[in-house]
Short mmCIF file of C-alpha atoms and ligand atoms in Angstrom, two decimals:
data_model
loop_
_atom_site.label_atom_id
_atom_site.label_comp_id
_atom_site.label_asym_id
_atom_site.label_seq_id
_atom_site.Cartn_x
_atom_site.Cartn_y
_atom_site.Cartn_z
CA UNK P 1 -63.24 32.45 -155.90
CA UNK P 2 -66.82 31.23 -156.38
CA UNK P 3 -67.61 27.73 -157.54
CA UNK P 4 -68.03 27.33 -161.31
CA UNK P 5 -69.17 23.72 -160.78
CA UNK P 6 -71.10 22.56 -157.74
CA UNK P 7 -73.21 19.53 -156.95
CA UNK P 8 -76.69 19.22 -155.55
CA UNK P 9 -78.00 15.77 -154.63
CA UNK P 10 -75.03 14.32 -156.49
CA UNK P 11 -75.80 16.10 -159.78
CA UNK P 12 -73.27 18.56 -161.25
CA UNK P 13 -74.41 22.15 -161.92
CA UNK P 14 -72.60 24.84 -163.89
CA UNK P 15 -72.50 28.36 -162.51
CA UNK P 16 -70.90 30.30 -165.40
CA UNK P 17 -72.30 33.78 -164.73
CA UNK P 18 -73.92 36.05 -162.18
CA UNK P 19 -75.46 38.29 -164.83
CA UNK P 20 -79.23 38.30 -165.23
CA UNK P 21 -81.64 40.85 -166.71
CA UNK P 22 -84.32 39.89 -164.16
CA UNK P 23 -84.78 40.46 -160.45
CA UNK P 24 -87.38 37.79 -159.66
CA UNK P 25 -89.10 38.35 -156.35
CA UNK P 26 -88.58 34.66 -155.53
CA UNK P 27 -84.96 34.37 -156.77
CA UNK P 28 -82.92 31.95 -154.69
CA UNK P 29 -79.93 34.35 -154.92
CA UNK P 30 -81.72 36.73 -152.58
CA UNK P 31 -82.56 34.05 -150.01
CA UNK P 32 -79.58 31.66 -149.85
CA UNK P 33 -75.84 32.40 -149.88
CA UNK P 34 -75.14 29.21 -151.82
CA UNK P 35 -76.68 25.95 -153.00
CA UNK P 36 -75.67 22.30 -152.61
CA UNK P 37 -71.98 21.80 -151.87
CA UNK P 38 -70.97 25.23 -153.22
CA UNK P 39 -68.94 27.49 -150.94
CA UNK P 40 -70.10 30.58 -152.80
CA UNK P 41 -71.87 31.09 -156.12
CA UNK P 42 -71.04 34.81 -156.32
CA UNK P 43 -68.17 35.46 -158.72
CA UNK P 44 -66.03 38.60 -158.28
CA UNK P 45 -66.32 38.86 -162.04
CA UNK P 46 -67.79 36.25 -164.38
CA UNK P 47 -65.28 33.46 -165.08
CA UNK P 48 -63.37 33.53 -168.34
CA UNK P 49 -63.48 30.57 -170.72
CA UNK P 50 -59.97 29.64 -169.52
CA UNK P 51 -61.17 29.49 -165.91
CA UNK P 52 -64.24 27.49 -166.89
CA UNK P 53 -62.11 25.05 -168.90
CA UNK P 54 -59.81 24.55 -165.90
CA UNK P 55 -62.84 23.83 -163.67
CA UNK P 56 -64.25 21.36 -166.24
CA UNK P 57 -60.94 19.52 -166.53
CA UNK P 58 -60.67 19.26 -162.73
CA UNK P 59 -64.15 17.76 -162.29
CA UNK P 60 -65.01 14.09 -162.86
CA UNK P 61 -68.33 13.93 -164.74
CA UNK P 62 -67.97 10.22 -165.50
CA UNK P 63 -70.49 9.10 -162.86
CA UNK P 64 -73.09 11.76 -163.72
CA UNK P 65 -75.88 11.13 -166.22
CA UNK P 66 -76.83 14.82 -166.46
CA UNK P 67 -75.22 18.23 -165.95
CA UNK P 68 -77.31 21.37 -165.60
CA UNK P 69 -76.46 24.97 -166.46
CA UNK P 70 -78.00 26.67 -163.45
CA UNK P 71 -76.34 28.97 -160.98
CA UNK P 72 -76.65 32.47 -159.61
CA UNK P 73 -77.29 34.04 -163.01
CA UNK P 74 -78.81 33.52 -166.46
CA UNK P 75 -76.64 31.16 -168.59
CA UNK P 76 -77.60 32.94 -171.85
CA UNK P 77 -76.02 36.13 -170.46
CA UNK P 78 -72.68 34.44 -171.23
CA UNK P 79 -73.79 32.74 -174.43
CA UNK P 80 -70.32 32.17 -175.92
CA UNK P 81 -69.07 30.49 -172.74
CA UNK P 82 -72.32 28.52 -172.51
CA UNK P 83 -71.74 27.16 -176.03
CA UNK P 84 -68.04 26.46 -175.43
CA UNK P 85 -68.79 24.70 -172.16
CA UNK P 86 -71.51 22.56 -173.74
CA UNK P 87 -69.20 21.70 -176.65
CA UNK P 88 -66.39 20.78 -174.25
CA UNK P 89 -68.71 18.49 -172.29
CA UNK P 90 -70.15 16.89 -175.45
CA UNK P 91 -66.60 16.21 -176.66
CA UNK P 92 -65.26 14.80 -173.39
CA UNK P 93 -68.44 13.15 -172.05
CA UNK P 94 -70.62 12.34 -175.10
CA UNK P 95 -73.15 10.38 -173.04
CA UNK P 96 -73.73 13.20 -170.55
CA UNK P 97 -77.16 14.78 -170.91
CA UNK P 98 -76.98 18.59 -170.84
CA UNK P 99 -79.82 20.78 -169.63
CA UNK P 100 -79.99 24.58 -169.50
CA UNK P 101 -82.29 26.29 -167.04
CA UNK P 102 -83.05 29.67 -168.58
CA UNK P 103 -85.37 32.63 -168.23
CA UNK P 104 -85.80 32.50 -172.02
CA UNK P 105 -84.69 36.10 -172.54
CA UNK P 106 -81.59 35.27 -174.60
CA UNK P 107 -83.04 36.96 -177.70
CA UNK P 108 -83.52 40.24 -175.84
CA UNK P 109 -80.09 40.02 -174.18
CA UNK P 110 -78.33 39.57 -177.54
CA UNK P 111 -80.83 41.23 -179.88
CA UNK P 112 -80.97 38.18 -182.17
CA UNK P 113 -82.55 34.72 -182.15
CA UNK P 114 -80.45 32.67 -179.74
CA UNK P 115 -82.18 29.36 -178.99
CA UNK P 116 -80.98 27.81 -182.26
CA UNK P 117 -77.37 28.53 -181.32
CA UNK P 118 -77.54 25.61 -178.90
CA UNK P 119 -78.61 23.17 -181.62
CA UNK P 120 -76.70 19.93 -181.17
CA UNK P 121 -75.10 21.18 -177.97
CA UNK P 122 -77.80 20.63 -175.35
CA UNK P 123 -80.44 17.96 -174.82
CA UNK P 124 -82.95 19.83 -172.70
CA UNK P 125 -84.10 23.36 -171.99
CA UNK P 126 -86.16 24.34 -168.98
CA UNK P 127 -87.68 27.76 -169.61
CA UNK P 128 -89.18 29.85 -166.81
CA UNK P 129 -92.72 30.80 -167.82
CA UNK P 130 -93.41 32.05 -164.31
CA UNK P 131 -96.64 33.92 -165.03
CA UNK P 132 -99.78 33.77 -167.20
CA UNK P 133 -99.43 37.22 -168.78
CA UNK P 134 -97.03 40.06 -169.50
CA UNK P 135 -98.12 42.30 -166.65
CA UNK P 136 -97.86 39.61 -164.00
CA UNK P 137 -94.54 38.45 -165.48
CA UNK P 138 -93.10 41.95 -165.29
CA UNK P 139 -94.24 42.34 -161.69
CA UNK P 140 -92.83 38.98 -160.58
CA UNK P 141 -89.61 38.86 -162.60
CA UNK P 142 -88.86 42.59 -162.96
CA UNK P 143 -86.99 42.22 -166.28
CA UNK P 144 -85.02 45.25 -167.46
CA UNK P 145 -86.84 44.95 -170.81
CA UNK P 146 -90.28 45.45 -169.26
CA UNK P 147 -93.50 43.81 -170.39
CA UNK P 148 -92.24 42.85 -173.86
CA UNK P 149 -90.14 40.20 -172.08
CA UNK P 150 -93.09 37.83 -171.75
CA UNK P 151 -93.72 37.53 -175.50
CA UNK P 152 -89.97 37.30 -176.15
CA UNK P 153 -89.75 34.38 -173.72
CA UNK P 154 -92.70 32.61 -175.42
CA UNK P 155 -91.09 33.15 -178.82
CA UNK P 156 -87.82 31.71 -177.49
CA UNK P 157 -89.71 28.64 -176.25
CA UNK P 158 -91.36 28.13 -179.64
CA UNK P 159 -87.98 28.40 -181.40
CA UNK P 160 -86.38 25.99 -178.94
CA UNK P 161 -88.97 23.33 -179.72
CA UNK P 162 -87.74 23.17 -183.29
CA UNK P 163 -84.30 21.82 -182.40
CA UNK P 164 -84.11 20.76 -178.76
CA UNK P 165 -85.27 17.21 -177.96
CA UNK P 166 -86.76 18.23 -174.61
CA UNK P 167 -88.26 21.62 -173.81
CA UNK P 168 -90.19 22.22 -170.60
CA UNK P 169 -91.84 25.36 -169.26
CA UNK P 170 -91.80 25.94 -165.53
CA UNK P 171 -93.68 27.99 -162.99
CA UNK P 172 -92.79 28.48 -159.34
CA UNK P 173 -95.67 27.88 -156.97
CA UNK P 174 -95.66 31.46 -155.73
CA UNK P 175 -98.53 32.33 -158.07
CA UNK P 176 -102.15 31.42 -157.43
CA UNK P 177 -103.68 28.05 -158.39
CA UNK P 178 -105.76 29.91 -161.01
CA UNK P 179 -102.60 31.39 -162.50
CA UNK P 180 -100.98 27.96 -162.58
CA UNK P 181 -103.95 26.69 -164.59
CA UNK P 182 -103.59 29.65 -166.96
CA UNK P 183 -99.88 28.78 -167.32
CA UNK P 184 -100.89 25.21 -168.06
CA UNK P 185 -103.14 26.44 -170.88
CA UNK P 186 -100.29 28.51 -172.36
CA UNK P 187 -97.98 25.48 -172.22
CA UNK P 188 -100.66 23.35 -173.90
CA UNK P 189 -101.04 25.93 -176.69
CA UNK P 190 -97.28 25.69 -177.28
CA UNK P 191 -97.51 21.90 -177.02
CA UNK P 192 -94.98 21.91 -174.19
CA UNK P 193 -95.15 20.31 -170.74
CA UNK P 194 -95.41 22.54 -167.68
CA UNK P 195 -93.47 21.79 -164.52
CA UNK P 196 -94.75 23.39 -161.32
CA UNK P 197 -91.77 23.93 -158.99
CA UNK P 198 -91.94 24.42 -155.25
CA UNK P 199 -90.15 27.50 -153.94
CA UNK P 200 -86.56 26.36 -153.16
S1 SF4 X 301 -84.15 34.74 -163.91
FE1 SF4 X 301 -83.32 33.26 -162.42
S2 SF4 X 301 -81.33 34.13 -161.75
FE2 SF4 X 301 -82.48 35.77 -162.76
S3 SF4 X 301 -83.49 36.84 -161.07
FE3 SF4 X 301 -84.95 35.31 -161.90
S4 SF4 X 301 -84.67 33.47 -160.66
FE4 SF4 X 301 -82.89 34.81 -160.29
#
C-alpha cells in the first residue's frame, strides 16, 4: 500500500489522492517513483477516510510545526477527505500549521466554488500559477478542462484570499525569465506573493 503520510526534510506531507485533472509536463510523478521517505506514493485506489484516519492516528505530529497536503495528486480531487483530514489535525494538533499545495482547479473539479470550504481548516494555500496566460498554461499543464482552467485558477486564488491567512502563487522555473516576470505582474495584480520554485 502506498504511503498516505510521508516526510521530506523532517516535515510531514499528506498524500490523500492520485487523482489530478492536469498532466503537467514537469510533474514530479513522471520523473520520480517517490519522494522523501515514502516507499511509494501511488495508491492502488485512493485511500478511504477510514484508512486516512488510521494513518493519522499512527503518526506523531507533535514535533512538526507544519503539515502539507502534497502528494502524487491534487488534494482538491478528494475534497471531502481533505476537509476531514484537516479537521482531524486541527482537533488533535491545534498548533500545527496546515498548508495545501493545489493547482487551484477545485472549482472546475466540483463545479462549485470550493476555496471557501477550507475556511478555518487550513492556514496556507500555495496555488500553482505556472504560466502567464491561458494558452501557455494549457500547453504546460494540459488540464482536461482546456484553456478556461487558467481563469478558473485565478478566480480560485482571489476567493482564497478572502478567508485564508496565507495565499501564495507559485511558478516552476521551467518557463522563461520573461514569463516569470509576467507571472510576477499577475501576482501583484492579485496582491499575492509569487514563489519561483526550482524544478524538483
Ligand atoms: S497539478 Fe500537480 S500533481 Fe497534477 S500533473 Fe500538475 S504537477 Fe502533477
